[in-house]
Amino acid sequence: MRIPAWTEDELVLAGARVVKNGWRELRTGDPEVQELSELIRSLPIHPTEALALPEFRSPDSVSRKTSDFATNHPAYSRKGTRCGEPTRLMIKAFIDREAEMLEAAQAIEDGIGSGQLQVIPPQPDEIDDFGSTAIEGRLLVRQALARERDPKLRKLKIKQARQNGRPLRCEVCDFDFARTYGALGEGYIEVHHVTPLHISGLRNTRLDDLACLCANCHRMCHKNRRGESWRTPDALRALIADTASRSPHAASAADS
């Protein structure tokens, strides 16, 4: 078995250590490297066969990854080490959104330390169409999706949304499943965690932390692209409005 490629969860953790070290690499004998090696080996994202490989996330390999981060930073004046595109994207993410990425790393560490992330089974849609997870890492996406699919929370959120006789509609685009599909769509909506879990923390989910969305808007809230990961329903609503205003139809209507 070959040593598995570094996942985004692991890169988030390694990048955070390098940032805290002033964008300098950490040597093999550094206690931080020893600790990070043990932490990464405890992540529930690799097959057990990987743990039997001597070099799998060993202190030496972890130190080399910190060198990738340090020497491929734009401010590094000498030749950088060879590293893959995921590492380069993670370097950019830490440069562009340092505070948010450090929060994500801390959330992963807290989740591992509490044991919460180890017990959550893999979730559908935790990996996007391109085979890469959201920048916060697969484990935080997995945790968010698991919470969103909690049947008790979903039932309570739908009950809240239907108070005072209001129709059950997507909070972003107003799509109404019952209006489109009749009895088949009656009472159906998807529930989304509004704030990324690395920001909200490991608190108990409140109903105000959730939003009712159609399947399309839910997917777009979770979909990642370079330099951007999660987006809130408010941000998606603004994106839809901006896209509509730039469409040829909108331009011709304004001219008429």
Short mmCIF file of C-alpha atoms in Angstrom, two decimals:
data_model
loop_
_atom_site.label_atom_id
_atom_site.label_comp_id
_atom_site.label_asym_id
_atom_site.label_seq_id
_atom_site.Cartn_x
_atom_site.Cartn_y
_atom_site.Cartn_z
CA MET A 1 0.00 0.00 0.00
CA ARG A 2 1.27 3.45 -0.89
CA ILE A 3 1.26 6.22 1.67
CA PRO A 4 -2.02 8.13 1.22
CA ALA A 5 -1.85 11.69 -0.09
CA TRP A 6 -2.31 14.45 2.44
CA THR A 7 -5.94 15.37 2.94
CA GLU A 8 -7.18 18.89 3.52
CA ASP A 9 -7.83 18.13 7.20
CA GLU A 10 -4.16 17.25 7.61
CA LEU A 11 -3.02 20.25 5.59
CA VAL A 12 -5.14 22.56 7.73
CA LEU A 13 -3.45 21.21 10.86
CA ALA A 14 0.06 21.39 9.40
CA GLY A 15 -0.48 24.86 7.96
CA ALA A 16 -1.71 26.19 11.29
CA ARG A 17 1.48 25.04 13.03
CA VAL A 18 3.64 26.72 10.39
CA VAL A 19 1.69 29.98 10.62
CA LYS A 20 2.02 30.00 14.40
CA ASN A 21 5.75 29.44 13.92
CA GLY A 22 6.07 32.59 11.84
CA TRP A 23 5.89 30.73 8.51
CA ARG A 24 9.05 28.80 9.40
CA GLU A 25 9.45 25.05 9.05
CA LEU A 26 9.48 22.82 12.12
CA ARG A 27 12.30 20.30 12.53
CA THR A 28 11.75 16.61 13.15
CA GLY A 29 12.85 16.82 16.78
CA ASP A 30 10.52 19.71 17.59
CA PRO A 31 7.88 18.67 20.18
CA GLU A 32 5.28 20.39 17.98
CA VAL A 33 6.12 17.99 15.14
CA GLN A 34 5.93 14.96 17.41
CA GLU A 35 2.54 16.10 18.68
CA LEU A 36 1.25 16.88 15.20
CA SER A 37 2.37 13.47 13.91
CA GLU A 38 0.40 11.73 16.68
CA LEU A 39 -2.64 13.95 16.11
CA ILE A 40 -2.74 13.37 12.36
CA ARG A 41 -2.35 9.62 12.80
CA SER A 42 -5.44 9.70 15.02
CA LEU A 43 -7.67 11.30 12.37
CA PRO A 44 -10.50 8.94 11.32
CA ILE A 45 -9.98 9.42 7.59
CA HIS A 46 -7.44 6.79 6.55
CA PRO A 47 -7.63 2.99 6.36
CA THR A 48 -6.04 1.10 9.24
CA GLU A 49 -3.49 -0.38 6.82
CA ALA A 50 -1.93 3.07 6.47
CA LEU A 51 -1.05 3.17 10.16
CA ALA A 52 1.19 0.13 9.68
CA LEU A 53 3.39 1.98 7.19
CA PRO A 54 6.53 3.25 8.98
CA GLU A 55 6.61 6.56 7.10
CA PHE A 56 2.89 7.29 7.36
CA ARG A 57 2.77 10.80 8.87
CA SER A 58 5.96 10.11 10.78
CA PRO A 59 7.71 13.09 12.42
CA ASP A 60 10.09 13.17 9.43
CA SER A 61 7.22 13.33 6.93
CA VAL A 62 5.37 15.93 8.98
CA SER A 63 8.52 18.07 9.17
CA ARG A 64 8.88 17.83 5.38
CA LYS A 65 5.31 19.03 4.95
CA THR A 66 5.97 22.05 7.16
CA SER A 67 8.95 22.77 4.87
CA ASP A 68 6.56 22.72 1.90
CA PHE A 69 4.45 25.38 3.58
CA ALA A 70 7.39 27.54 4.65
CA THR A 71 9.41 27.43 1.43
CA ASN A 72 6.48 27.90 -0.94
CA HIS A 73 5.24 31.06 0.77
CA PRO A 74 5.51 34.02 -1.66
CA ALA A 75 7.86 35.82 0.73
CA TYR A 76 10.38 32.98 0.77
CA SER A 77 13.43 34.15 -1.19
CA ARG A 78 15.09 30.83 -2.06
CA LYS A 79 13.92 27.86 -4.07
CA GLY A 80 10.93 26.14 -2.55
CA THR A 81 10.41 22.43 -2.10
CA ARG A 82 8.27 20.52 -4.58
CA CYS A 83 4.71 20.28 -3.38
CA GLY A 84 1.32 19.55 -4.87
CA GLU A 85 -1.50 21.88 -5.79
CA PRO A 86 -3.50 21.11 -2.58
CA THR A 87 -0.63 22.41 -0.46
CA ARG A 88 -0.30 25.55 -2.59
CA LEU A 89 -4.03 26.20 -2.29
CA MET A 90 -3.82 25.74 1.47
CA ILE A 91 -0.93 28.21 1.67
CA LYS A 92 -3.06 30.75 -0.19
CA ALA A 93 -6.00 30.08 2.11
CA PHE A 94 -3.87 30.77 5.19
CA ILE A 95 -2.48 33.94 3.61
CA ASP A 96 -5.91 35.23 2.57
CA ARG A 97 -7.94 34.11 5.61
CA GLU A 98 -5.49 33.41 8.40
CA ALA A 99 -7.86 33.87 11.35
CA GLU A 100 -10.58 31.71 9.81
CA MET A 101 -8.14 28.94 8.90
CA LEU A 102 -6.65 28.92 12.40
CA GLU A 103 -10.17 28.59 13.78
CA ALA A 104 -10.76 25.64 11.46
CA ALA A 105 -7.58 23.94 12.67
CA GLN A 106 -8.58 24.48 16.29
CA ALA A 107 -12.06 23.07 15.61
CA ILE A 108 -10.54 19.90 14.15
CA GLU A 109 -8.23 19.53 17.14
CA ASP A 110 -11.10 20.14 19.57
CA GLY A 111 -13.27 17.61 17.75
CA ILE A 112 -10.56 14.96 17.86
CA GLY A 113 -9.78 15.70 21.51
CA SER A 114 -13.44 15.37 22.50
CA GLY A 115 -13.91 12.21 20.45
CA GLN A 116 -16.81 13.74 18.49
CA LEU A 117 -15.24 13.50 15.06
CA GLN A 118 -14.27 9.83 15.46
CA VAL A 119 -17.85 8.62 15.90
CA ILE A 120 -19.46 10.38 12.93
CA PRO A 121 -19.83 8.02 9.95
CA PRO A 122 -18.99 9.23 6.42
CA GLN A 123 -21.77 11.38 4.98
CA PRO A 124 -23.08 11.58 1.41
CA ASP A 125 -21.93 14.75 -0.38
CA GLU A 126 -19.01 15.39 1.97
CA ILE A 127 -16.81 15.40 -1.15
CA ASP A 128 -17.65 17.74 -4.00
CA ASP A 129 -17.80 17.06 -7.75
CA PHE A 130 -14.07 17.60 -8.15
CA GLY A 131 -13.08 15.07 -5.50
CA SER A 132 -11.80 17.62 -3.01
CA THR A 133 -13.41 18.62 0.24
CA ALA A 134 -14.22 22.09 1.49
CA ILE A 135 -11.22 24.07 2.68
CA GLU A 136 -12.14 23.49 6.34
CA GLY A 137 -11.52 19.79 5.83
CA ARG A 138 -13.66 16.74 5.30
CA LEU A 139 -14.21 16.09 9.00
CA LEU A 140 -15.89 19.44 9.70
CA VAL A 141 -18.03 19.05 6.58
CA ARG A 142 -18.95 15.54 7.77
CA GLN A 143 -19.91 16.88 11.18
CA ALA A 144 -22.04 19.67 9.70
CA LEU A 145 -23.87 17.30 7.36
CA ALA A 146 -24.49 14.85 10.19
CA ARG A 147 -26.03 17.60 12.28
CA GLU A 148 -28.16 18.80 9.40
CA ARG A 149 -29.49 15.28 8.89
CA ASP A 150 -30.42 14.78 12.54
CA PRO A 151 -34.13 13.90 12.15
CA LYS A 152 -35.08 15.52 15.46
CA LEU A 153 -33.45 18.83 14.59
CA ARG A 154 -34.90 18.76 11.08
CA LYS A 155 -38.41 18.15 12.41
CA LEU A 156 -38.13 20.97 14.95
CA LYS A 157 -36.75 23.39 12.35
CA ILE A 158 -39.58 22.63 9.92
CA LYS A 159 -42.10 23.10 12.71
CA GLN A 160 -40.55 26.49 13.50
CA ALA A 161 -40.60 27.49 9.81
CA ARG A 162 -44.29 26.64 9.49
CA GLN A 163 -45.42 28.64 12.49
CA ASN A 164 -48.27 31.06 11.90
CA GLY A 165 -49.32 29.14 8.79
CA ARG A 166 -46.34 30.20 6.71
CA PRO A 167 -45.57 28.05 3.64
CA LEU A 168 -42.47 25.89 3.75
CA ARG A 169 -40.12 27.55 1.26
CA CYS A 170 -36.42 27.79 0.57
CA GLU A 171 -35.01 30.74 2.51
CA VAL A 172 -32.77 31.66 -0.43
CA CYS A 173 -34.83 31.28 -3.62
CA ASP A 174 -38.37 30.78 -2.22
CA PHE A 175 -38.76 27.40 -3.95
CA ASP A 176 -41.82 25.57 -2.56
CA PHE A 177 -41.74 21.79 -2.99
CA ALA A 178 -45.48 21.40 -2.38
CA ARG A 179 -46.38 24.06 -4.95
CA THR A 180 -44.27 22.31 -7.59
CA TYR A 181 -44.79 18.64 -6.73
CA GLY A 182 -48.14 18.70 -4.99
CA ALA A 183 -48.73 16.10 -2.26
CA LEU A 184 -45.35 14.48 -3.00
CA GLY A 185 -43.51 17.62 -1.95
CA GLU A 186 -45.74 18.50 0.99
CA GLY A 187 -43.69 19.08 4.16
CA TYR A 188 -40.33 18.54 2.43
CA ILE A 189 -37.35 20.86 2.73
CA GLU A 190 -33.65 20.41 3.43
CA VAL A 191 -32.00 21.85 6.51
CA HIS A 192 -28.63 23.60 6.42
CA HIS A 193 -26.16 24.67 9.12
CA VAL A 194 -25.85 28.42 8.52
CA THR A 195 -22.47 29.02 10.16
CA PRO A 196 -19.45 26.77 9.53
CA LEU A 197 -18.79 24.65 12.59
CA HIS A 198 -15.22 25.87 12.97
CA ILE A 199 -16.70 29.30 13.68
CA SER A 200 -19.76 28.33 15.71
CA GLY A 201 -17.75 25.83 17.75
CA LEU A 202 -18.82 22.52 19.26
CA ARG A 203 -21.87 23.90 21.04
CA ASN A 204 -25.29 22.30 20.82
CA THR A 205 -27.05 23.29 17.61
CA ARG A 206 -29.87 25.80 18.07
CA LEU A 207 -32.77 26.16 15.65
CA ASP A 208 -31.53 29.64 14.72
CA ASP A 209 -28.28 28.00 13.57
CA LEU A 210 -30.26 26.22 10.82
CA ALA A 211 -31.92 27.35 7.60
CA CYS A 212 -34.53 25.68 5.38
CA LEU A 213 -33.22 25.32 1.83
CA CYS A 214 -34.13 23.62 -1.42
CA ALA A 215 -31.73 20.94 -2.65
CA ASN A 216 -30.06 23.26 -5.18
CA CYS A 217 -29.38 26.09 -2.74
CA HIS A 218 -28.24 23.63 -0.10
CA ARG A 219 -25.69 22.20 -2.51
CA MET A 220 -24.49 25.65 -3.54
CA CYS A 221 -24.02 26.68 0.10
CA HIS A 222 -21.69 23.71 0.58
CA LYS A 223 -19.92 23.83 -2.79
CA ASN A 224 -16.35 25.04 -2.68
CA ARG A 225 -14.15 26.74 -5.24
CA ARG A 226 -10.63 28.13 -5.15
CA GLY A 227 -10.22 30.63 -2.37
CA GLU A 228 -13.74 30.16 -1.10
CA SER A 229 -15.42 27.40 0.81
CA TRP A 230 -18.73 27.60 2.61
CA ARG A 231 -21.20 30.39 2.05
CA THR A 232 -24.20 31.40 4.13
CA PRO A 233 -27.75 31.57 2.76
CA ASP A 234 -27.48 35.38 2.87
CA ALA A 235 -24.30 35.25 0.79
CA LEU A 236 -25.89 32.86 -1.70
CA ARG A 237 -28.96 35.09 -1.98
CA ALA A 238 -26.71 38.06 -2.77
CA LEU A 239 -24.83 35.97 -5.35
CA ILE A 240 -28.10 35.04 -7.07
CA ALA A 241 -29.20 38.68 -7.16
CA ASP A 242 -25.84 39.78 -8.54
CA THR A 243 -25.89 37.06 -11.20
CA ALA A 244 -29.43 38.01 -12.22
CA SER A 245 -28.48 41.68 -12.53
CA ARG A 246 -25.62 40.79 -14.88
CA SER A 247 -27.64 38.52 -17.15
CA PRO A 248 -28.36 39.64 -20.76
CA HIS A 249 -32.09 39.47 -20.05
CA ALA A 250 -31.75 41.88 -17.12
CA ALA A 251 -29.64 44.26 -19.23
CA SER A 252 -32.15 44.29 -22.11
CA ALA A 253 -35.03 44.84 -19.68
CA ALA A 254 -33.21 47.84 -18.21
CA ASP A 255 -32.66 49.30 -21.68
CA SER A 256 -36.29 48.96 -22.74
#
